Short mmCIF file of C-alpha atoms in Angstrom, two decimals:
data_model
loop_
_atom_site.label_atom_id
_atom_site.label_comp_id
_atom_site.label_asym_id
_atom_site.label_seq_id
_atom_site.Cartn_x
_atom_site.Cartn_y
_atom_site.Cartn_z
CA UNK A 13 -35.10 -71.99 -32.32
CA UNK A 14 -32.08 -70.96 -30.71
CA UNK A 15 -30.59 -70.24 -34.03
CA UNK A 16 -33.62 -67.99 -35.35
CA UNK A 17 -34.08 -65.78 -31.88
CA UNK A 18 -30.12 -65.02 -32.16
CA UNK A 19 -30.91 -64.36 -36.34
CA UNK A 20 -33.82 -62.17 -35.02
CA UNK A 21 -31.14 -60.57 -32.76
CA UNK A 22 -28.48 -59.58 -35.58
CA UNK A 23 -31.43 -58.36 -37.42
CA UNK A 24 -32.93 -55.82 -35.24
CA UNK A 25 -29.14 -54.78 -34.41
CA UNK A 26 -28.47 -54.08 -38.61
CA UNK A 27 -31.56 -51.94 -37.91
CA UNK A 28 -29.92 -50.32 -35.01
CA UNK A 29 -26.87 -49.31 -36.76
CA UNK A 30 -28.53 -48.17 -40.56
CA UNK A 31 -32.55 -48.11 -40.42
CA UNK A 32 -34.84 -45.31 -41.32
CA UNK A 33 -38.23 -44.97 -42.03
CA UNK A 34 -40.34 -42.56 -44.16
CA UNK A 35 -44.51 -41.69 -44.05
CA UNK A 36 -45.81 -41.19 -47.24
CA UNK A 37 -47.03 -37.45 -46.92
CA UNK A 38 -49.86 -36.78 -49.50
CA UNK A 39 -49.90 -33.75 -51.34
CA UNK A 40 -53.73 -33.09 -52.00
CA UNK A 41 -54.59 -29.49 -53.81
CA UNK A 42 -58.58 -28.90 -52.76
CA UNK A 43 -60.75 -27.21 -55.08
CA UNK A 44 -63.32 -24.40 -52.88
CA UNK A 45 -66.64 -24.21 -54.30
CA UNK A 46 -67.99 -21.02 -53.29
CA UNK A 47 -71.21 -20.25 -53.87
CA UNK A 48 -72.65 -16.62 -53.86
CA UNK A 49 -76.37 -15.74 -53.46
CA UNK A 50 -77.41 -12.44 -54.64
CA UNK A 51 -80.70 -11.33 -54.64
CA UNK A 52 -81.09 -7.44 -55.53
CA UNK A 53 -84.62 -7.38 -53.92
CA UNK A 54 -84.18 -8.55 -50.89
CA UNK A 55 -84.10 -6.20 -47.66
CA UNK A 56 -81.45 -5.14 -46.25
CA UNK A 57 -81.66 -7.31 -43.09
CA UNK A 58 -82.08 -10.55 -45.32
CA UNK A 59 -78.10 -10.08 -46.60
CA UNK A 60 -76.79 -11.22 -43.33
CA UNK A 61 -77.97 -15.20 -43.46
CA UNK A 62 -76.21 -15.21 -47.12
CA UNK A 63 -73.11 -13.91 -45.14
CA UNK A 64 -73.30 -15.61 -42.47
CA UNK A 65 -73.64 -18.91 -45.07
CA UNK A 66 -70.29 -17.89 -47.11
CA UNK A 67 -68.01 -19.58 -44.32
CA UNK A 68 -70.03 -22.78 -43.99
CA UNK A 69 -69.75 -22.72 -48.20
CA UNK A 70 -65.81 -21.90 -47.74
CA UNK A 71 -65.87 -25.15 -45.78
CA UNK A 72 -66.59 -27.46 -48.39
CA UNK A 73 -65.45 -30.97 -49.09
CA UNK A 74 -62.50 -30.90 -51.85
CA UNK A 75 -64.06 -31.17 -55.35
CA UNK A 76 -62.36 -34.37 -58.05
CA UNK A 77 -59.69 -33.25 -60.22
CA UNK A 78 -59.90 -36.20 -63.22
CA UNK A 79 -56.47 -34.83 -63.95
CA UNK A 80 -54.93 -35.89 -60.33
CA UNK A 81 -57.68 -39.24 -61.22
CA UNK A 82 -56.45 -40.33 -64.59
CA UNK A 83 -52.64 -39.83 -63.63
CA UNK A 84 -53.95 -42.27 -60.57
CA UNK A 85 -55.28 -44.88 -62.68
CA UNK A 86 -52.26 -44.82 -64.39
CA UNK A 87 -50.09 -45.33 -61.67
CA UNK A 88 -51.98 -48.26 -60.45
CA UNK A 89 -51.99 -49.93 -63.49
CA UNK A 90 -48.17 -49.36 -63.77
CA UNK A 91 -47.84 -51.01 -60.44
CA UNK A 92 -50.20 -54.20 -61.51
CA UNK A 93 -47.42 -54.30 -64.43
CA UNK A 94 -44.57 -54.29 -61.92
CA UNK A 95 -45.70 -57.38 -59.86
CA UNK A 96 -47.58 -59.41 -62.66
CA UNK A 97 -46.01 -59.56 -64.81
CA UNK A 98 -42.74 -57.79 -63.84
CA UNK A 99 -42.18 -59.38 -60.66
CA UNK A 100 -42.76 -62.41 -61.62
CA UNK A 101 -40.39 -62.88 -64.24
CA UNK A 102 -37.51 -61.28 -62.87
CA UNK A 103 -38.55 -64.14 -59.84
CA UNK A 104 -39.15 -67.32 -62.81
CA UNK A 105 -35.83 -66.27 -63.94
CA UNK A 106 -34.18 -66.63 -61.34
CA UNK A 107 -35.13 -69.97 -60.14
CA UNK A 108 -33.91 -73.55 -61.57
CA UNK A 109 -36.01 -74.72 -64.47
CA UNK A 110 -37.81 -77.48 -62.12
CA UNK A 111 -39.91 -74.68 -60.40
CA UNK A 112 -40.52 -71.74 -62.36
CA UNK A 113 -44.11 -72.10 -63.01
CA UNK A 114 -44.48 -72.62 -59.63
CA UNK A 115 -43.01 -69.11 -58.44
CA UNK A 116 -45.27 -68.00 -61.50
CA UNK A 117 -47.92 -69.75 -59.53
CA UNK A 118 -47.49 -68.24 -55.97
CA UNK A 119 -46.97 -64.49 -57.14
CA UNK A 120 -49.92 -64.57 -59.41
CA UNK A 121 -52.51 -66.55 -56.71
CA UNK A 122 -51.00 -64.43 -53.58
CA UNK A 123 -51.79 -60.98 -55.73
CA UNK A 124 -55.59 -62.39 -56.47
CA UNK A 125 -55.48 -63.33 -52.44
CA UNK A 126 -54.60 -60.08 -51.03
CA UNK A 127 -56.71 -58.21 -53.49
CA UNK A 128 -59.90 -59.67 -52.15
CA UNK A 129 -58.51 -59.23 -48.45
CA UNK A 130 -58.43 -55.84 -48.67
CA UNK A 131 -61.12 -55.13 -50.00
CA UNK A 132 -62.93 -57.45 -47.28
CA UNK A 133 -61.17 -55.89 -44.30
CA UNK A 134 -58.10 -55.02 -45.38
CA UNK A 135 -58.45 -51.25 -46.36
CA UNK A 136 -60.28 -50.45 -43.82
CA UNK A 137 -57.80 -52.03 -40.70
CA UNK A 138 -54.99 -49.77 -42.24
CA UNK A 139 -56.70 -46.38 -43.49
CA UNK A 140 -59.91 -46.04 -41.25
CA UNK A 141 -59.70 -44.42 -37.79
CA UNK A 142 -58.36 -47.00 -34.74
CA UNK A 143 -55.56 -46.99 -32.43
CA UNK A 144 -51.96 -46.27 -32.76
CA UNK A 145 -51.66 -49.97 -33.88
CA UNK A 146 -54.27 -50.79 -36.23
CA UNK A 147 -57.59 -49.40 -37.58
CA UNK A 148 -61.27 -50.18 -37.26
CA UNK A 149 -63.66 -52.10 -39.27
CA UNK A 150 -66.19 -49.49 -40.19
CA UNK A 151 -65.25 -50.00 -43.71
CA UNK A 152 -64.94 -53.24 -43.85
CA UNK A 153 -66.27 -54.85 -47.13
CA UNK A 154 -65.86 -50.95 -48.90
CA UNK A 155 -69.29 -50.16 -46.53
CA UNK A 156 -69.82 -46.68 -47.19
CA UNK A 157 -67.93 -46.21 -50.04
CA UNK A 158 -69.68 -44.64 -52.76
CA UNK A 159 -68.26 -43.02 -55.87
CA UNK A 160 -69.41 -39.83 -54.32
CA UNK A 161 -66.11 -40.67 -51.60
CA UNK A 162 -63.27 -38.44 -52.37
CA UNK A 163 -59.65 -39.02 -51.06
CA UNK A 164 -58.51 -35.72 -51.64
CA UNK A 165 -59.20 -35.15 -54.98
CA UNK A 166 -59.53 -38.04 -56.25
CA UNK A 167 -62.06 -41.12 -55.57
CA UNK A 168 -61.69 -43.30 -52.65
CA UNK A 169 -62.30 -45.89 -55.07
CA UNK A 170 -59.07 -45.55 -56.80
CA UNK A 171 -56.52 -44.38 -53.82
CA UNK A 172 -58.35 -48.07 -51.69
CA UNK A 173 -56.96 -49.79 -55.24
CA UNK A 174 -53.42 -48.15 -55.39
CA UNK A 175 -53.29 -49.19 -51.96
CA UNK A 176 -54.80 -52.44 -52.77
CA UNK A 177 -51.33 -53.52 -55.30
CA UNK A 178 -49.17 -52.32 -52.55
CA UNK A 179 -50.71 -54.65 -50.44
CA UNK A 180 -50.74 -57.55 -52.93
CA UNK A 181 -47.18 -56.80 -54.43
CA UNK A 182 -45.42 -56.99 -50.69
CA UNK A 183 -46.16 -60.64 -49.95
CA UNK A 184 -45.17 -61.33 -53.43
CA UNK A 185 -41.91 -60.08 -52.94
CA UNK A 186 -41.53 -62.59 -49.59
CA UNK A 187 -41.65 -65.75 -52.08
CA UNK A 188 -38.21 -65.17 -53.11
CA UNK A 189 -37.17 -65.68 -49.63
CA UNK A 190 -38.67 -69.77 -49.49
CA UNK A 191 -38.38 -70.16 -53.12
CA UNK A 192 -38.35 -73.75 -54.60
CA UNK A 193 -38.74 -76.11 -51.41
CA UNK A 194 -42.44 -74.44 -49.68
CA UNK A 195 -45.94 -76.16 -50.23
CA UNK A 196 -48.36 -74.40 -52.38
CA UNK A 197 -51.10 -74.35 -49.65
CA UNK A 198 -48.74 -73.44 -46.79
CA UNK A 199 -47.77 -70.16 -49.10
CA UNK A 200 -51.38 -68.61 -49.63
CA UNK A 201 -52.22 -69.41 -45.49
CA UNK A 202 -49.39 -67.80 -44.89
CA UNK A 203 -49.49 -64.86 -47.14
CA UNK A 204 -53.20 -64.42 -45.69
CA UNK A 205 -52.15 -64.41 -42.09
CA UNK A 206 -49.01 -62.43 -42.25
CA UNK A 207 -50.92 -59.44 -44.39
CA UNK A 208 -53.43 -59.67 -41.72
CA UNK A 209 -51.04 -59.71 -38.67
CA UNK A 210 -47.87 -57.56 -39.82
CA UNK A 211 -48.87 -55.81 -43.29
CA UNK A 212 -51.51 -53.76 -41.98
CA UNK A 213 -50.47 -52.48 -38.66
CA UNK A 214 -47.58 -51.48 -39.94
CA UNK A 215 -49.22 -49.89 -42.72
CA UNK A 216 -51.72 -48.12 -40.62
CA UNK A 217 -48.89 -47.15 -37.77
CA UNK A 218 -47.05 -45.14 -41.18
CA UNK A 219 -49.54 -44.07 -43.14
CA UNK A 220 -53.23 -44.85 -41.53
CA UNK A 221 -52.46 -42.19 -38.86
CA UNK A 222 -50.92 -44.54 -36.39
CA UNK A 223 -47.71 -44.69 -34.28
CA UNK A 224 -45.32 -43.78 -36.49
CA UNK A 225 -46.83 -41.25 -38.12
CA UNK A 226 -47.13 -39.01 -35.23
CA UNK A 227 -43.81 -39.60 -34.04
CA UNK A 228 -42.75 -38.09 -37.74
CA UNK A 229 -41.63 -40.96 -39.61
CA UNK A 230 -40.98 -40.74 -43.12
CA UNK A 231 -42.03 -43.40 -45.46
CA UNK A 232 -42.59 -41.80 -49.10
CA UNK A 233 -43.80 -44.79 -51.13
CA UNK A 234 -43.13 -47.70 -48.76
CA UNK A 235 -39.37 -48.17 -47.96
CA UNK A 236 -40.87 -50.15 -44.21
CA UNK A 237 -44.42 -50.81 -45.17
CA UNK A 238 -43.51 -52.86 -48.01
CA UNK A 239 -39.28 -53.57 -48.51
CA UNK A 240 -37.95 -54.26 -45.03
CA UNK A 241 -41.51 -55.57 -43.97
CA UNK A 242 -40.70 -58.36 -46.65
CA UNK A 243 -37.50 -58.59 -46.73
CA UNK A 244 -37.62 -59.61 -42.94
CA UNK A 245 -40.21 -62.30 -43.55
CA UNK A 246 -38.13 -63.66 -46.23
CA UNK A 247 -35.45 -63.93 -44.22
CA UNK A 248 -37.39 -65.63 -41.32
CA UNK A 249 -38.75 -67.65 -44.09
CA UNK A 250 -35.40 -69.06 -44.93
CA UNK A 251 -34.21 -69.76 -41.61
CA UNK A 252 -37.07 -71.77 -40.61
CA UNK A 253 -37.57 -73.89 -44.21
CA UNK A 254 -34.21 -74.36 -44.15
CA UNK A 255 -31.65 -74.48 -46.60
CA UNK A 256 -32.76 -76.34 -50.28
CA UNK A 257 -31.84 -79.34 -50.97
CA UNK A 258 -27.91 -79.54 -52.25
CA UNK A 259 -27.62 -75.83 -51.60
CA UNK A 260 -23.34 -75.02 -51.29
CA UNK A 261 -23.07 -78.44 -52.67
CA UNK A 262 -25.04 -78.23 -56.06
CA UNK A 263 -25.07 -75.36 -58.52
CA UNK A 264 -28.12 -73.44 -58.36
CA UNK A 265 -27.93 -70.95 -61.93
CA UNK A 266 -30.36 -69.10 -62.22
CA UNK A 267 -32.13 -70.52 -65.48
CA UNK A 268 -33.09 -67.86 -67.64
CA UNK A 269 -31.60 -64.24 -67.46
CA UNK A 270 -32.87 -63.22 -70.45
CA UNK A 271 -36.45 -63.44 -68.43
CA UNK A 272 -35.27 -61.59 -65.18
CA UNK A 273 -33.95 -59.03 -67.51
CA UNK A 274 -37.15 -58.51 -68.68
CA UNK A 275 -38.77 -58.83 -64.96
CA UNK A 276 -36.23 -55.89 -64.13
CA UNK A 277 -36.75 -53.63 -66.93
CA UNK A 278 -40.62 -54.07 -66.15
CA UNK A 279 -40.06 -53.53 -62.46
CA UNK A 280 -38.75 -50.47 -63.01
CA UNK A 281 -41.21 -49.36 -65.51
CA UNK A 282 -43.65 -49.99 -63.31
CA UNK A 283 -41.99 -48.61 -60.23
CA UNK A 284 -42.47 -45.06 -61.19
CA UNK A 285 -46.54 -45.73 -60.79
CA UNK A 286 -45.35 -47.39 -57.28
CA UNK A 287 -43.20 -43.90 -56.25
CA UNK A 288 -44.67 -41.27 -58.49
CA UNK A 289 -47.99 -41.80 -57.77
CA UNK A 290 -47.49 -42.27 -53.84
CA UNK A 291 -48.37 -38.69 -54.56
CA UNK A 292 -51.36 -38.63 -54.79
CA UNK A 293 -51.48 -35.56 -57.30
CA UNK A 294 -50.16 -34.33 -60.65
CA UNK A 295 -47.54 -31.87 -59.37
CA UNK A 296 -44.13 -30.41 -59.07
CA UNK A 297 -43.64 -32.80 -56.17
CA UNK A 298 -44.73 -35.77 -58.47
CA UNK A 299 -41.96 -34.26 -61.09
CA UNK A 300 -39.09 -34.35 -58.54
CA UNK A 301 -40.65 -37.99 -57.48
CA UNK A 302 -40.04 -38.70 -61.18
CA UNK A 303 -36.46 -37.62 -61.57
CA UNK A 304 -35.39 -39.00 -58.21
CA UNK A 305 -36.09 -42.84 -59.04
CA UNK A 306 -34.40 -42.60 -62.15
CA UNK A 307 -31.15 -41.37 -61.00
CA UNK A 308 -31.31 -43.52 -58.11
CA UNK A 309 -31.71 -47.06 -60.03
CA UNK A 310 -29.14 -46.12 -62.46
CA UNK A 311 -26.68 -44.90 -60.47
CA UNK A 312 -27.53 -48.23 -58.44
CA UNK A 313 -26.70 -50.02 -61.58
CA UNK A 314 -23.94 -48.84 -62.65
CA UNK A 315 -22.61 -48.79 -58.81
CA UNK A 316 -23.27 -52.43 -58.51
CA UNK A 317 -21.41 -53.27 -61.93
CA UNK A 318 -18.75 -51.71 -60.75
CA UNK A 319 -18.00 -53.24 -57.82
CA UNK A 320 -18.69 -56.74 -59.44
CA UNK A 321 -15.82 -55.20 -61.93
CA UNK A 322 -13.56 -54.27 -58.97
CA UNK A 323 -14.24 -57.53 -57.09
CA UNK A 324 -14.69 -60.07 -59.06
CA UNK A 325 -13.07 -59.30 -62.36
CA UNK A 326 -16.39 -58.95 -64.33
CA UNK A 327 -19.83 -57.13 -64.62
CA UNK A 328 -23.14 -59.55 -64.90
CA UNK A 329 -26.21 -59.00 -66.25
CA UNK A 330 -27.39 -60.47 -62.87
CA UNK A 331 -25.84 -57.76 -61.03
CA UNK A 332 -26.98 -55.00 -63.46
CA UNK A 333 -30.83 -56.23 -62.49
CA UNK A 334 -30.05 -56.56 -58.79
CA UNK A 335 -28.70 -53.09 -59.07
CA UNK A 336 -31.64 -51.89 -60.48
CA UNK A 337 -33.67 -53.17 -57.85
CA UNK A 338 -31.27 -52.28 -55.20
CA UNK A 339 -31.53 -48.43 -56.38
CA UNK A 340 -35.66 -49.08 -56.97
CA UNK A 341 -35.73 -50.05 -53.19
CA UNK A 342 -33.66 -47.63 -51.77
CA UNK A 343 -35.35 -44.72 -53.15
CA UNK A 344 -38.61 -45.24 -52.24
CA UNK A 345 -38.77 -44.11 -48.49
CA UNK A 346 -37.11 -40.84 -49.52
CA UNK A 347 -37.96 -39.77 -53.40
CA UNK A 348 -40.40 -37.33 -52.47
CA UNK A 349 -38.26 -35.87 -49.54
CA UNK A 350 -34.64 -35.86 -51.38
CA UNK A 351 -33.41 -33.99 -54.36
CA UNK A 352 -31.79 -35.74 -57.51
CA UNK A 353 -28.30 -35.46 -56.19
CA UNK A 354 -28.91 -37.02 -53.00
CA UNK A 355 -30.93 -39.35 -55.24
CA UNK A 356 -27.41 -40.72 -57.36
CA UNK A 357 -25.71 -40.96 -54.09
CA UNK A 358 -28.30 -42.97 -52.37
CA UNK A 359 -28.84 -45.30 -55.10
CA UNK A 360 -25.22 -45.30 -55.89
CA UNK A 361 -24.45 -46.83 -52.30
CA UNK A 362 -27.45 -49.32 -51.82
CA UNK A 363 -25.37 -50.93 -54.56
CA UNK A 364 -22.54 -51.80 -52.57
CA UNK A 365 -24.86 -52.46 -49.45
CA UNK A 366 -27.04 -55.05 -51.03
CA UNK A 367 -23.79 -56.57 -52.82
CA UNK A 368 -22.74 -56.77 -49.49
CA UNK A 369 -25.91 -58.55 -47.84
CA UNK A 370 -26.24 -61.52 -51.22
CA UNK A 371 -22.34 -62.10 -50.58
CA UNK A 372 -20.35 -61.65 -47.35
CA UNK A 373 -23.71 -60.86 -45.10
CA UNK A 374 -25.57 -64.42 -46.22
CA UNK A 375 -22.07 -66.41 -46.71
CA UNK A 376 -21.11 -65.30 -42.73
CA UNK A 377 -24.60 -66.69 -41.35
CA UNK A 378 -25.83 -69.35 -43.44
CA UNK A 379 -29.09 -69.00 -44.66
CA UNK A 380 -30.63 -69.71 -47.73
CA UNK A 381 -32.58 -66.84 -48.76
CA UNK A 382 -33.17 -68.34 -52.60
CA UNK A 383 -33.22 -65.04 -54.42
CA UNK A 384 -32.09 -62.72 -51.57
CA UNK A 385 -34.93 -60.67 -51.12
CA UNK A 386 -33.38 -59.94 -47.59
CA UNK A 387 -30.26 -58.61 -48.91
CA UNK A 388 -31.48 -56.31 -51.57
CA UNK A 389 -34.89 -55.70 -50.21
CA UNK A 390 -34.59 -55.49 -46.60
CA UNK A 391 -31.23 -54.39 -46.24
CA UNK A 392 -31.57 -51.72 -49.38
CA UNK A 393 -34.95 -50.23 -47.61
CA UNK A 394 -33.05 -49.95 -44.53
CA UNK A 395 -30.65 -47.41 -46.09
CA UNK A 396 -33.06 -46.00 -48.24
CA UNK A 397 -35.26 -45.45 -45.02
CA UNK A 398 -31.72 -44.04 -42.82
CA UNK A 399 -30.55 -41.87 -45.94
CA UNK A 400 -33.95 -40.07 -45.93
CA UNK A 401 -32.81 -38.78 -42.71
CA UNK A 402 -29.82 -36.89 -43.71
CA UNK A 403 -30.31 -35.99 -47.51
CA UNK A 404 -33.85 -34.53 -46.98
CA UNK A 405 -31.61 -31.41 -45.42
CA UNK A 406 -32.17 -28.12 -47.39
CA UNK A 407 -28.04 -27.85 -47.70
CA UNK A 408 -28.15 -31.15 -49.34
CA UNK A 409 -30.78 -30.42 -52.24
CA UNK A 410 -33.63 -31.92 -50.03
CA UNK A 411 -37.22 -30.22 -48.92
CA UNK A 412 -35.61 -30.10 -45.12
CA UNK A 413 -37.58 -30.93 -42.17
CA UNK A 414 -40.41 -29.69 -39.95
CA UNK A 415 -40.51 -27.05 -37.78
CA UNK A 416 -38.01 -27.86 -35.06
CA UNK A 417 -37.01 -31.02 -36.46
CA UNK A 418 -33.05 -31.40 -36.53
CA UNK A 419 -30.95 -33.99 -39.01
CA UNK A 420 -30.21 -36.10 -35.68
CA UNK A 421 -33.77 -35.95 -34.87
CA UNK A 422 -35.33 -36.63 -38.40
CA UNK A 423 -32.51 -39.80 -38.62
CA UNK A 424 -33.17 -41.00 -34.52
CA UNK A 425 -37.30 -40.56 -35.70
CA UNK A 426 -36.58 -42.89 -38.68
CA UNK A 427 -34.17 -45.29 -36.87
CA UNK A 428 -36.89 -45.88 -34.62
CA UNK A 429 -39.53 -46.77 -37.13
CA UNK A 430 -36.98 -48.99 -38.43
CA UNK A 431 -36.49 -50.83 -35.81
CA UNK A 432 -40.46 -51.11 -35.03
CA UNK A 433 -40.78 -52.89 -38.47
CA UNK A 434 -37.78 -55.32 -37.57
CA UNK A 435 -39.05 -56.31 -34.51
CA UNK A 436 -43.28 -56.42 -35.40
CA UNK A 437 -42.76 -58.45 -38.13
CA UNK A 438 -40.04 -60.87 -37.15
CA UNK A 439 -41.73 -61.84 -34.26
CA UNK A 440 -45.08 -62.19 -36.07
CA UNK A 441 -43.67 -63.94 -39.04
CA UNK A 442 -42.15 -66.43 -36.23
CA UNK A 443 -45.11 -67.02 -35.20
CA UNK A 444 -47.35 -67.42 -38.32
CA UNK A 445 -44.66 -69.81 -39.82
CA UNK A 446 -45.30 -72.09 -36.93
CA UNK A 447 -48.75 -71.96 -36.83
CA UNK A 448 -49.29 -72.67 -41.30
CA UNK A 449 -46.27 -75.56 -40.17
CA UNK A 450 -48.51 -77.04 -37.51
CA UNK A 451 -51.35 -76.91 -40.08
CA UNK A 452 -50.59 -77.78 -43.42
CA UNK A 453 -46.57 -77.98 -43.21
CA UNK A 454 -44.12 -75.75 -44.49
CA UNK A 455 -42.12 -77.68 -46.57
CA UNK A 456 -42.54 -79.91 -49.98
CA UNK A 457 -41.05 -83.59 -49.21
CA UNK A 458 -37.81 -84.48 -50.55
CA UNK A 459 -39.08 -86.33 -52.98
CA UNK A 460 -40.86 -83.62 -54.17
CA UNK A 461 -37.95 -81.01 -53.75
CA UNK A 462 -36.14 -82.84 -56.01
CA UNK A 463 -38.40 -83.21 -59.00
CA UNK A 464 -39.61 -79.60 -58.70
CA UNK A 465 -42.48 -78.05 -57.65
CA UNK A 466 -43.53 -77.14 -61.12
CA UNK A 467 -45.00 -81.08 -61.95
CA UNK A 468 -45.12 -81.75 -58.12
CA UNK A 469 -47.40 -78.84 -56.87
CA UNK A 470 -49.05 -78.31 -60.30
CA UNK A 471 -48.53 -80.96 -62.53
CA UNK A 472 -47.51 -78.98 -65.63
CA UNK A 473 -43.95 -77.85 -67.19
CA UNK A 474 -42.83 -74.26 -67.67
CA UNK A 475 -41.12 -75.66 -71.13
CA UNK A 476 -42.10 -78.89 -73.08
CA UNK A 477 -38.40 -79.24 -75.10
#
């Protein structure tokens, strides 16, 4: 325990030193329905009602765009493509032969999960009206949703689904973390719980209304609602599994980069639904969204190649995709606040950052974090969230800050949110890993560990050879 609280320590202190956050802002253009009433016979005293009725009329609830709705649909769709199947492969990949159906296993079950959370109580805990923490339950189980409900322009139906994959796709991402050596049952209990306990407060504190959305926070498309919140958990995950089995003793290839090639390239297909249509609209801002995370991942990639050429005497393939995702993460918080050029830069650096965290970072303390989801997740959304900060500045290409708002301020504001996120969900993924360990166990016997999850957890092979 001693070992995890000091972890938890050099954690929150990372956080201190590089953490930012970002709110998603949404851009919503209302449509006014104004409705004259003329009637040439009336007297003259019967014109002022009708006047008196045109500001009640200029009042009216925004009207649906289907443009702004289709493009949503889309974007949705493209983030369903970036989890399952994207996610998932670049994950399979990754892992030893032994267990790849069962990573297949845990992202595609924990994605059905969280769907049906949300939709039970989970939408309505994050986006409906509450405290600075957490929202209410008047929506629970979509009650009073109708397809009448607008968000903005566009139906509530489809902004509580977009909403929905982020949801689903974050826990996903923390099964990297205790890859290959966690039970089956002990994942989906604990996916459940920790959504429940540290996805949706923190979701509702940056973009429900809460906490850190009044103190200004900027989160774009999730940089701490979805990439340090997991990464965190990940790491907390590792610490308290433990390392696998062998693990500095054994090699541990990944088995398949051909497959986490393809998981990359369909992560960042899909990531432009994730960032682009964070949105909420078909706009200029959209377009800049657009431009931004493609600059960022590939100057990520070619960043991270580059310093594998400088340090190690050859570019990967492995680093190329961890690039890509490095430059995917880092973006996020700030692609709708940046411009392109502080795009390449940002995604340029997370390169070396997250090089940094897999290598030197995880050699120096010891953990096992099985396909560092820490190191390129959390420690990528930490710049990402910092760099929003300083490149959103109008004399660095960005869309500059509120009223009164400072570069110091805008960077203390998202160093603060930062930290929140470090702290909330370390302590809470402490404490939910103890509790699923106390009820169903955390980890796969050794027995088991060794013959792979794959025929242990599931009985079937990924490949019959």
């Amino acid at each position: 325990m001693k070992k995890i609280l000091s972890m938890l320590s050099l954690v929150a202190l990372i956080g201190l030193a590089a953490t930012p956050v970002s709110y998603a802002e949404e851009t919503v253009t209302e449509t006014i329905t104004v409705q004259e009433t003329v009637t040439p016979d009336a007297a003259p005293a019967a014109e002022a009602p009708a006047a008196e009725a045109a500001p009640a009329a200029a009042e009216a609830a925004p009207t649906l765009d289907v443009g702004n709705t289709a493009f949503m649909i889309v974007a949705t769709v493209l983030v369903i493509l970036m989890t399952i199947p994207g996610l998932a492969l670049f994950y399979g990949g990754l892992v030893r032969q032994k267990n790849m159906l069962s990573v297949l296993m845990q992202i595609f079950v924990v994605f059905s999960l969280i769907s049906v959370l949300w939709a039970a109580y989970g939408y309505s805990m994050a986006f409906s009206e509450g405290n600075a923490i957490v929202g209410g339950l008047s929506k629970a189980f979509l009650s009073g949703i109708t397809t009448d409900s607008l968000t903005g322009t566009i139906p509530e139906y489809v902004f509580l689904t977009f909403q929905m994959i982020f949801a689903a796709l974050t826990p996903a991402l923390i099964v990297g973390g205790f890859a290959e050596r966690m039970k089956f049952s002990a994942v989906l209990l604990f996916t459940a719980l920790w959504v429940t306990f540290a996805y949706i407060p923190i979701a509702h504190m940056v973009w429900g209304g809460g906490y850190l959305a009044e103190l200004g926070a900027k989160d774009f498309a999730g940089g701490t609602v979805v990439h340090i919140n997991a990464g965190v958990a990940a790491l907390i995950g590792a610490m308290m599994l433990g390392k696998r089995i062998g693990y500095g003793k054994e090699a541990m290839p990944p088995h398949n980069l051909v497959m986490t090639m393809i998981g990359a390239s369909l992560l960042w297909v899909g990531w432009f639904g994730f960032n682009v249509g964070s949105e909420l609209a078909a706009d200029a801002t959209a377009g800049m969204v657009l431009v931004n995370t493609q600059l960022a991942t590939a100057a990520a990639v070619l960043g991270w190649i580059l310093a594998e050429w400088l340090f190690r005497g050859k570019p990967s393939m492995l680093g190329a995709a961890s690039g890509a995702v490095a430059g995917l993460v880092a973006i996020t918080p700030a692609c709708g606040f940046i411009g392109p050029m502080g795009s390449i830069i940002l995604g340029f650096t997370a390169s070396f950052i997250s090089l940094w965290g897999v290598t030197k970072l995880k050699g120096a303390l010891g953990y096992d974090d099985s396909l560092d989801v820490f190191g390129v997740h959390g420690l990528a959304g930490i710049w990402g969230a910092v760099g929003t900060g300083v490149l959103m500045s109008p004399g660095l290409g960005g869309v500059g800050y509120a009223e009164g708002v400072t570069m110091g301020g805008q960077v203390s504001t998202q160093i603060i949110a930062v930290v929140v996120t470090l702290i909330w969900t370390g302590i809470v993924s402490v404490i939910l890993y103890k509790v699923v360990d106390a009820v169903v166990g955390l980890r796969v016997s050794e027995e088991y560990e060794r013959e792979g999850l794959d025929t242990t957890e599931h009985g079937e092979r990924a490949y019959s050879l």
